[in-house]
Coordinates of C-alpha atoms and ligand atoms in Angstrom, one line a residue:
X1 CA 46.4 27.3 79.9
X2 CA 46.5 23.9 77.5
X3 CA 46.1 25.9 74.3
X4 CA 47.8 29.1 72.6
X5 CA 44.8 31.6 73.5
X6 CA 44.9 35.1 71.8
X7 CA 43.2 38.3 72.3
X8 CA 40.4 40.2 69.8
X9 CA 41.8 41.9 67.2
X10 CA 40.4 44.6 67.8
X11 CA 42.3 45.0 71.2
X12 CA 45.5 44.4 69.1
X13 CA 44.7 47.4 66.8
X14 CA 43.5 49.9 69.7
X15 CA 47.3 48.7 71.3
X16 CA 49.6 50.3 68.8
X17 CA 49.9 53.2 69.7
X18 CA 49.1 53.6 72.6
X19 CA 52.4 51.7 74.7
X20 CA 51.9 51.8 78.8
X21 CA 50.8 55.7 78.7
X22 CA 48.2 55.4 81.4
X23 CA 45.9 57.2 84.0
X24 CA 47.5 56.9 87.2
X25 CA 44.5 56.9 90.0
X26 CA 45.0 60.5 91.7
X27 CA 43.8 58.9 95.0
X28 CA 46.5 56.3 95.5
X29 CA 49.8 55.1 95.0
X30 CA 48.7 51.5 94.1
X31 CA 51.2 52.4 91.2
X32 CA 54.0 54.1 92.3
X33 CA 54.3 51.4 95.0
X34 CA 54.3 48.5 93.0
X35 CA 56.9 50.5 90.7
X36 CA 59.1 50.6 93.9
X37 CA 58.9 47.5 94.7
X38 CA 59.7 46.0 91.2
X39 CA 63.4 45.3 91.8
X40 CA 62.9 43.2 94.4
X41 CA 59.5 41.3 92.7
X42 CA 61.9 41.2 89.7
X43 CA 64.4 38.9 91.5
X44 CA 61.5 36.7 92.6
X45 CA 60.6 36.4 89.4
X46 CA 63.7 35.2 87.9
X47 CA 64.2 32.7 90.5
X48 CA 61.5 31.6 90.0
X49 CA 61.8 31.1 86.4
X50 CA 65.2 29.8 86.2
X51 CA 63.6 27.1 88.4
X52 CA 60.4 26.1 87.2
X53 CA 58.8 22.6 88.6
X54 CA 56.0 20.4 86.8
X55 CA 52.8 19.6 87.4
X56 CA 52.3 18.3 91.5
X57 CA 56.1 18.4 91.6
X58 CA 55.7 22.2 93.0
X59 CA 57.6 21.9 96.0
X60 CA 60.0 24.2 96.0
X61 CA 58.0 26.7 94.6
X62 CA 55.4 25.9 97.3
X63 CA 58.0 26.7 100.3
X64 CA 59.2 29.8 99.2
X65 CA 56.1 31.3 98.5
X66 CA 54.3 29.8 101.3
X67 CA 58.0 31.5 103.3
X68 CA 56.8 34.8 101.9
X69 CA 53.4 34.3 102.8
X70 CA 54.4 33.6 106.2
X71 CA 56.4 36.9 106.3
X72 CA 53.9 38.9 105.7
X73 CA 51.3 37.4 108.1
X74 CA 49.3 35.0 106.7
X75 CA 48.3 31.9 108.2
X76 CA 49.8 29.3 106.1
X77 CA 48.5 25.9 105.0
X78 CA 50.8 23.5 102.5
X79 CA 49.8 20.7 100.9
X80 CA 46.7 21.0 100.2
X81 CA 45.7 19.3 96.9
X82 CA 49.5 18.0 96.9
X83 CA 51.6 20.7 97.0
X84 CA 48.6 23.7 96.8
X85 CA 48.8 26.7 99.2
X86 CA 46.5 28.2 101.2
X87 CA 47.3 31.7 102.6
X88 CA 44.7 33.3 105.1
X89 CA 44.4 36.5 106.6
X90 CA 41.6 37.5 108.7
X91 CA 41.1 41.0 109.3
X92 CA 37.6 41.8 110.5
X93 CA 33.7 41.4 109.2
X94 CA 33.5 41.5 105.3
X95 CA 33.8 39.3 102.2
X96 CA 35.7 36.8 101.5
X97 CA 37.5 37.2 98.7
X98 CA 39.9 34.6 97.0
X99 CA 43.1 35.2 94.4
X100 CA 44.2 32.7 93.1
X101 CA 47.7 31.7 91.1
X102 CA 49.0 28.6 89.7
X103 CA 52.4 27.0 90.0
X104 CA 53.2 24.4 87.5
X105 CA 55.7 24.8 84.7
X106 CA 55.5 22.6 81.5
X107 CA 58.0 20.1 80.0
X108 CA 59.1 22.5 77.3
X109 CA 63.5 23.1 76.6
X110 CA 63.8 26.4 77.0
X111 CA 64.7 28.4 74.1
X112 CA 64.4 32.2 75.0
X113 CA 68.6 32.5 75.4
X114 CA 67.1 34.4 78.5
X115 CA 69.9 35.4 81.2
X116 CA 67.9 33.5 83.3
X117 CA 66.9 30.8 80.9
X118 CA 65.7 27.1 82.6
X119 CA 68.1 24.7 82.2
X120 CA 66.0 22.6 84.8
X121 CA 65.3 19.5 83.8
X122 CA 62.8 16.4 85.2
X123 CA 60.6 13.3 85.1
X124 CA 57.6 13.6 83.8
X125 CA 54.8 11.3 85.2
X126 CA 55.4 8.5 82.4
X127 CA 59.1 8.2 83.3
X128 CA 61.1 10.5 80.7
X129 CA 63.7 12.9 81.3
X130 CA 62.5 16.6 80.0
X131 CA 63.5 20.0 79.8
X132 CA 61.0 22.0 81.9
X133 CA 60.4 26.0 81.2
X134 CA 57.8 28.3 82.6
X135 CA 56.4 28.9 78.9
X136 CA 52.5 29.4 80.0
X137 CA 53.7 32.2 82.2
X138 CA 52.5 30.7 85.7
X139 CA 56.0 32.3 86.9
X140 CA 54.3 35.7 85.9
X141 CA 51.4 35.0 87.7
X142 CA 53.2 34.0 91.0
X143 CA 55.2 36.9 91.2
X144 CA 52.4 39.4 90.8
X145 CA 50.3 37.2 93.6
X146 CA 53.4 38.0 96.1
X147 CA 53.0 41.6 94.7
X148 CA 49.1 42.2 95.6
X149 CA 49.9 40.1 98.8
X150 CA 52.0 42.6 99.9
X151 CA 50.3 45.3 98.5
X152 CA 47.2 44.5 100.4
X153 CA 49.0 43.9 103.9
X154 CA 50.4 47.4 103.6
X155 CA 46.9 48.9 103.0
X156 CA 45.7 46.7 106.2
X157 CA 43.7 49.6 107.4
X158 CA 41.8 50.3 104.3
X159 CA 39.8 47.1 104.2
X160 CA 37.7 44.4 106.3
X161 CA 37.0 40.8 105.6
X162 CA 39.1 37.8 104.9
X163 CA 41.3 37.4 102.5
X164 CA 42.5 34.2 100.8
X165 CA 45.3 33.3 98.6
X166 CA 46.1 30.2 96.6
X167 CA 48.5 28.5 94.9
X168 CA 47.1 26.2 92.7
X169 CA 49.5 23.2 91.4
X170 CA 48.7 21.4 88.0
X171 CA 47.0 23.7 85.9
X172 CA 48.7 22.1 83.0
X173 CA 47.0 18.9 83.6
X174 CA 43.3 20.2 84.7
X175 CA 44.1 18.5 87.9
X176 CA 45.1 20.8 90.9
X177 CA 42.0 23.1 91.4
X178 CA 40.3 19.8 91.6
X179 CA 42.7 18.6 94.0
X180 CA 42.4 21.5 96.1
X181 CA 38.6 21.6 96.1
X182 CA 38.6 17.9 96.9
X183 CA 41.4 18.4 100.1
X184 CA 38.8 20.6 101.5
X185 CA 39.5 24.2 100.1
X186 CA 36.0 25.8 100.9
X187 CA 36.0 23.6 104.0
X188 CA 38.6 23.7 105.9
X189 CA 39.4 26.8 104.9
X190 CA 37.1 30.4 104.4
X191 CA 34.8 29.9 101.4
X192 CA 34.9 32.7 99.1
X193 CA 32.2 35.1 97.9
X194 CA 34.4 36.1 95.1
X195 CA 37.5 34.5 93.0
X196 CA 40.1 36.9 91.0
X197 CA 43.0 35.4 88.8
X198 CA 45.0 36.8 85.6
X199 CA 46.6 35.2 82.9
X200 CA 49.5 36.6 80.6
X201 CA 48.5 36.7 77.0
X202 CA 51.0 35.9 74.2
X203 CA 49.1 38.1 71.7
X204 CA 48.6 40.9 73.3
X205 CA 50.4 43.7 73.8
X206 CA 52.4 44.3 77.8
X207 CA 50.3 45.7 80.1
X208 CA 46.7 45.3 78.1
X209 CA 44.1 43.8 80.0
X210 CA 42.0 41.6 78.6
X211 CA 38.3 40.6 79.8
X212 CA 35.5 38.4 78.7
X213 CA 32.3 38.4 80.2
X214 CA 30.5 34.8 80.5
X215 CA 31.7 32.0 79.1
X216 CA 35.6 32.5 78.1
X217 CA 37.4 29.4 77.8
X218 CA 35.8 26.0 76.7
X219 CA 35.0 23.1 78.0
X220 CA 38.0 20.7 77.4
X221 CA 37.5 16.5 77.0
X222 CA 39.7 14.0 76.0
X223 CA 38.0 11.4 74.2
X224 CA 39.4 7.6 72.9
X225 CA 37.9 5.9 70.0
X226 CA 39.1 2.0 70.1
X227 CA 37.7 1.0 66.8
X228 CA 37.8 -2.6 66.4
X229 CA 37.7 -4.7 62.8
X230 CA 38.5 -7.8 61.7
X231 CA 42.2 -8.1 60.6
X232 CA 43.6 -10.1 57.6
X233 CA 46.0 -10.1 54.4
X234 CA 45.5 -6.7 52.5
X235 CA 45.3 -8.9 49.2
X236 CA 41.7 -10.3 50.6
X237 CA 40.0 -7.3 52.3
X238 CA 36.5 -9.4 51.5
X239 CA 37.3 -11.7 54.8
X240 CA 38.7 -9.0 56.4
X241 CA 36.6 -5.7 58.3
X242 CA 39.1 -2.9 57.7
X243 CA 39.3 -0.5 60.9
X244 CA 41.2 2.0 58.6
X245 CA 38.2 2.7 56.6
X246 CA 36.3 2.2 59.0
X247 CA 38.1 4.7 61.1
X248 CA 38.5 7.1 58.6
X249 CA 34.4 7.3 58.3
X250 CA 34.3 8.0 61.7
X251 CA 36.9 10.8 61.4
X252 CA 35.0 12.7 58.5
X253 CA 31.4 12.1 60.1
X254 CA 32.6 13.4 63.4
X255 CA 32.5 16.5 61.9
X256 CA 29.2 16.5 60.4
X257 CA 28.5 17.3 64.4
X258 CA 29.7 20.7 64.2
X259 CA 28.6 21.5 60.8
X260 CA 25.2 19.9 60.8
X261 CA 23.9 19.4 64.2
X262 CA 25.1 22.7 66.4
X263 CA 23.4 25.9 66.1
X264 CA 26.0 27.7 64.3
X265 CA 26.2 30.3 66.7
X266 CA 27.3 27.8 69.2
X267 CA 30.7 27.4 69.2
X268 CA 32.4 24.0 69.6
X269 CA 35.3 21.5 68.0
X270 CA 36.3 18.1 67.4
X271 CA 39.3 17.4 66.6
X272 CA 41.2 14.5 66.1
X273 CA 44.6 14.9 66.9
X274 CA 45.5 11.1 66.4
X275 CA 44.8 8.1 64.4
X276 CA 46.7 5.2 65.0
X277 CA 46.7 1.6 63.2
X278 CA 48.1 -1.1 61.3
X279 CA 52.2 -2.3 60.9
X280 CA 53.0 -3.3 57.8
X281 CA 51.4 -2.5 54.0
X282 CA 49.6 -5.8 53.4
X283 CA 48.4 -6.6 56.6
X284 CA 44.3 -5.2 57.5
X285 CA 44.6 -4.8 60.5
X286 CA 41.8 -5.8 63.7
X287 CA 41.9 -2.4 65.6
X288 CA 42.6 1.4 65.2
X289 CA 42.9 4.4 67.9
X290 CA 41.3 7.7 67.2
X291 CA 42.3 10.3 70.1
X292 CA 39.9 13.3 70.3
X293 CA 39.9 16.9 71.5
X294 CA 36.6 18.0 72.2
X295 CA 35.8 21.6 73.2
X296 CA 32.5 23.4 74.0
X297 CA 31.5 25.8 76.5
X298 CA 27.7 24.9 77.6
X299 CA 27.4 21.8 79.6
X300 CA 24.0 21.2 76.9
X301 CA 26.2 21.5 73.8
X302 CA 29.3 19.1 76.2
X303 CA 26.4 16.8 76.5
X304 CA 25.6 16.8 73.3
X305 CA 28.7 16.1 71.2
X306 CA 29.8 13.8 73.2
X307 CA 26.4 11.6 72.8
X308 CA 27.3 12.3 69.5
X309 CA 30.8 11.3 69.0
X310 CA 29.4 7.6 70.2
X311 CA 26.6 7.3 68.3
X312 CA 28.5 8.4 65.0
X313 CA 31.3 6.1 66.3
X314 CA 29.1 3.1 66.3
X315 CA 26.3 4.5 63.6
X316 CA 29.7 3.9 60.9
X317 CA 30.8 0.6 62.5
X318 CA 26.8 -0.7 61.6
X319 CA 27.1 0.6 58.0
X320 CA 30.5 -1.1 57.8
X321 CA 28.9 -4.7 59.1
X322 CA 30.9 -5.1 62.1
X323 CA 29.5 -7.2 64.5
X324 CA 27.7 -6.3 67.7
X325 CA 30.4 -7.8 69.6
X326 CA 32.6 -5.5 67.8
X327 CA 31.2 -2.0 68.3
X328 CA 34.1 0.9 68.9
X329 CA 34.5 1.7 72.3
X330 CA 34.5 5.2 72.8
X331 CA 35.9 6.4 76.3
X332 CA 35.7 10.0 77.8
X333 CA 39.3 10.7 80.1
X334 CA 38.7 11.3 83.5
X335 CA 40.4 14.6 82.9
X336 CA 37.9 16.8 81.9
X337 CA 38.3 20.6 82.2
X338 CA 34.6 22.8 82.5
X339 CA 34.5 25.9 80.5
X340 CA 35.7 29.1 82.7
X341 CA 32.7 31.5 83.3
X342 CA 33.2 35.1 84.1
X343 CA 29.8 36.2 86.1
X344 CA 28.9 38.9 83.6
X345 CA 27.7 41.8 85.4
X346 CA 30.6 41.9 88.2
X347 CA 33.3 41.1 85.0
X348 CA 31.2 44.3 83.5
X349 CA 31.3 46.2 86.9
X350 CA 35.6 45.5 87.4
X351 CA 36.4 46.1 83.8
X352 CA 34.9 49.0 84.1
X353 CA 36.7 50.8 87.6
X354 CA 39.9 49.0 85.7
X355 CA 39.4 51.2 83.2
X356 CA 39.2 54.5 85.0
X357 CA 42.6 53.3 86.5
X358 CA 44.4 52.5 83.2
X359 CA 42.3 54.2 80.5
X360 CA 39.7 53.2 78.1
X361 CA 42.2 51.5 75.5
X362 CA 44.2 49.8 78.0
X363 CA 41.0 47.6 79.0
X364 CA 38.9 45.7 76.3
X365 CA 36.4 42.7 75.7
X366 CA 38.3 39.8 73.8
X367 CA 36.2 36.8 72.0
X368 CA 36.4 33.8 74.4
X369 CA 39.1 31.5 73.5
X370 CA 38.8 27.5 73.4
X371 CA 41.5 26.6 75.4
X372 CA 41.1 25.3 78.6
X373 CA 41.8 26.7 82.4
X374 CA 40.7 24.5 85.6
X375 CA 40.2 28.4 86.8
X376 CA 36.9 27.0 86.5
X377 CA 36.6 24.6 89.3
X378 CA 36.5 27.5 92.0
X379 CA 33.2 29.1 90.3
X380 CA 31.9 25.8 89.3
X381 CA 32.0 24.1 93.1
X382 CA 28.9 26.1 94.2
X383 CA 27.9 28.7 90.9
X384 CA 24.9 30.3 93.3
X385 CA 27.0 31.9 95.9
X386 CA 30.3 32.7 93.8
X387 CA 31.2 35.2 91.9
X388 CA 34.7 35.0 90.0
X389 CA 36.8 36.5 87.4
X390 CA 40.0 36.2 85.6
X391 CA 41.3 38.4 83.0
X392 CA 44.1 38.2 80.5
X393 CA 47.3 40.4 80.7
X394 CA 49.3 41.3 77.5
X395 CA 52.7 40.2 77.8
X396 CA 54.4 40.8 74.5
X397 CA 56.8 44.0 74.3
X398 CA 54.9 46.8 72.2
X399 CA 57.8 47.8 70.2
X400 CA 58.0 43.9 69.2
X401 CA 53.9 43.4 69.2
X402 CA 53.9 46.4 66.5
X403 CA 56.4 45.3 64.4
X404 CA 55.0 41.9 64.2
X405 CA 52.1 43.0 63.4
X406 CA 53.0 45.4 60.7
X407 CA 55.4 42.7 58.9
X408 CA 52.7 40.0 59.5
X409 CA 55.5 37.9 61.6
X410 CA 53.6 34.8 63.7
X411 CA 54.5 35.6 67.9
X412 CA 55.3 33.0 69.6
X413 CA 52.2 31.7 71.2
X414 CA 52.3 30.3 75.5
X415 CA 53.8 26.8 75.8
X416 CA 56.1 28.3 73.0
X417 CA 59.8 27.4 73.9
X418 CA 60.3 31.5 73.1
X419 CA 57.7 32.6 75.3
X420 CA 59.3 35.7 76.6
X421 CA 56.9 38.1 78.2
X422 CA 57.9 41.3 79.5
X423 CA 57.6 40.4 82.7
X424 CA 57.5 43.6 85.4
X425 CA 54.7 44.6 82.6
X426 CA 52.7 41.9 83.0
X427 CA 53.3 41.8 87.2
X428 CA 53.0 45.5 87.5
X429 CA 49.5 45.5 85.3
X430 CA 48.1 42.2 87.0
X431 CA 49.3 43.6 90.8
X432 CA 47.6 46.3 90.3
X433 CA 44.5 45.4 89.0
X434 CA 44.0 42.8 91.3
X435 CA 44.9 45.2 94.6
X436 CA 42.4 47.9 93.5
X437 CA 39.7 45.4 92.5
X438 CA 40.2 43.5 96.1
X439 CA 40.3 46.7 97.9
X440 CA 36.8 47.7 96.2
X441 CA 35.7 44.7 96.8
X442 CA 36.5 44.7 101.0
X443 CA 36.7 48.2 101.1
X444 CA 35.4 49.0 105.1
Ligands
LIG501 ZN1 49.4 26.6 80.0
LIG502 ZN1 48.5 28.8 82.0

């Protein structure tokens, strides 16, 4: 996840009281088995934490989960997409369905005073030193995919089809689900009829699961504004084309495109998260950098902000009689995430069975958020014949979760340094949920 992403309130009041009281399924011991299991999952979980790797750097990670994998008898592929995982096991005619969890940790110092606190630290792509951490969770997510792994091995016999298990790399970048897709994921491996993941939630309570049907994270661009003027002394701005002013036009018309030209029902933002020009009080200078986030969730309304941002971009550089030569460039990254989308009636149908297996106030719609997940990719490569879902799981400790709430205290969001989520919670909730929904789904 690129952006802090939080949970309805409405979910957060329902979660007060309630803690982890839940209905146990009478038919199974999904539960109870995952319960025994925890110690163990526990230590994977710390390992992995205290040694969390960045984006395409997940090698380590990669080998001892792929090790794991192995163990319990999948058919293992590494490296694909980089350092992405493929785990297969075929066992008889039936679905394919795909689970999917992502590796990467983020350059964040560690601040949780955690026993088992990062102290890892790396090079980042551009060359600098950081502290990595785990803070978005992805440890969370790992551990509970080894969980359902090897629930679903043990319950062999129950189910028929093909079962495939990722590990994504790069989330944090909106890279690796691309990567994987491109290195022939639903080629050279089974294609999936369906796609499960979770995510841990930083403002919700442990063990609440989250679900939004349709759209339920945005669209995510990157966009550069190179806004060019003509530079000279401050004292004689009348030979001069001032790309401050000129810049700051184009940062207060921008957002006439939300206010004026959406529907307001259709959510969307621009923001502009830097402005850069000039180096010294009396000099104008020639150019100015505006760098844009831009987030949406239709590909129409995608479309049409960003026609927008470069027809406002060069609408404001006409009114300020720069010449045609000298129109802003405005350049989309190549790093663009598509909105997540939940296929509504099956997100309808699982949250639904989830909620016979935890109880009705343990399960609850949330408002879609505006961050960003490359989730996306898996249901985007071919929308007609997949169906996928991911969910959010409350991570923050309910005792904590209701006294923050009641003293009005901000929680540390994910990508916080203090992300601390109560982890066998979150594995425990997610491992189960995603083992009884995969079992329904192959169920012979
Ligand atoms: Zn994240
Ligand atoms: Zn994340």
């Amino acid at each position: 996840m690129k952006v802090a992403h939080h949970l309805a309130r409405s979910l957060a009041a329902s979660a007060l009281a309630l803690g982890l009281v839940a209905t146990a399924h009478a038919q199974d011991t999904i539960r109870s088995d995952i319960a025994a299991d925890m110690p163990g999952l526990m230590e994977i979980y710390r390992d992995l934490h205290a040694n969390p790797e960045l984006s395409f750097q997940e090698v380590k990670t990669a080998a001892k989960l792929s090790a794991e994998a192995r163990r319990l008898g999948f058919e293992v592929t590494e490296g694909v997409g980089k350092t992405g995982v493929v785990a297969v096991m075929k066992n008889g005619p039936g679905p394919v369905v795909m689970l999917r969890a992502d590796m990467d940790g983020l350059p964040v110092v560690e601040q949780t005073g955690l026993a088992y606190a990062s102290k890892v630290r790396a090079m980042s792509p551009a060359g600098i030193e950081t502290g990595v951490m785990h803070a978005c969770g992805h440890d969370t997510h790992m551990t509970g995919w080894v969980a359902t792994a090897r629930q679903l091995v043990k319950r062999k016999a129950e189910w028929s089809g093909t079962l495939v298990m990722i590990l994504q790399p790069a989330e944090e970048i909106g890279s690796g689900a691309l990567a994987m897709l491109e290195d022939g994921l639903y080629t050279r491996f089974p294609k999936p009829q369906y796609v499960l993941g979770f995510h841990d939630a930083a403002q919700a309570p442990a063990g609440f699961i989250g679900y939004t049907p349709g759209f339920a994270l945005a669209n995510v661009d990157s966009v550069d504004i190179k806004v060019k003027g003509l530079g000279g002394h401050g004292a004689y701005p009348q030979s001069t084309k001032d790309p401050i002013v000129l810049g700051a036009r184009i940062v207060t018309t921008l957002q006439t495109l939300i206010s004026r030209e959406l529907d307001p029902q259709d959510a969307a933002v621009v923001t502009v998260g830097s402005f850069q020009a000039g180096a010294k009080h009396n000099i104008i200078s020639d150019e100015a950098t505006l760098l844009l986030t831009v987030r949406s969730y239709s590909d129409e309304t995608r479309a049409k902000i960003l026609e927008g941002i470069k027809r406002i971009a060069r609408g404001e550089a006409i009114a300020a009689g720069v010449p045609d030569d000298k129109m802003p460039m405005v350049t989309m990254s190549d790093t663009f995430t598509p909105a997540v989308f939940n296929s509504p009636d099956f997100t309808q149908e699982q949250a639904a069975y989830l909620k016979t297996r935890f109880g009705e106030k343990r399960v609850e719609q949330v408002a879609p958020s505006m961050g960003g997940e490359d989730f996306s990719r898996f249901y985007r490569a071919d929308p007609d014949n997949i169906t996928s879902l991911i969910f959010w799981v409350g991570g923050v400790p309910v005792e904590e979760y209701t006294k923050a709430k009641k003293e009005g205290i901000e929680m540390p969001s994910l990508h916080s340094p203090f992300w601390a989520p109560e982890a066998d919670t979150v594995i425990a909730t997610a491992a189960e949920a995603m083992t009884a929904m995969t079992l329904k789904l192959m169920a012979k």
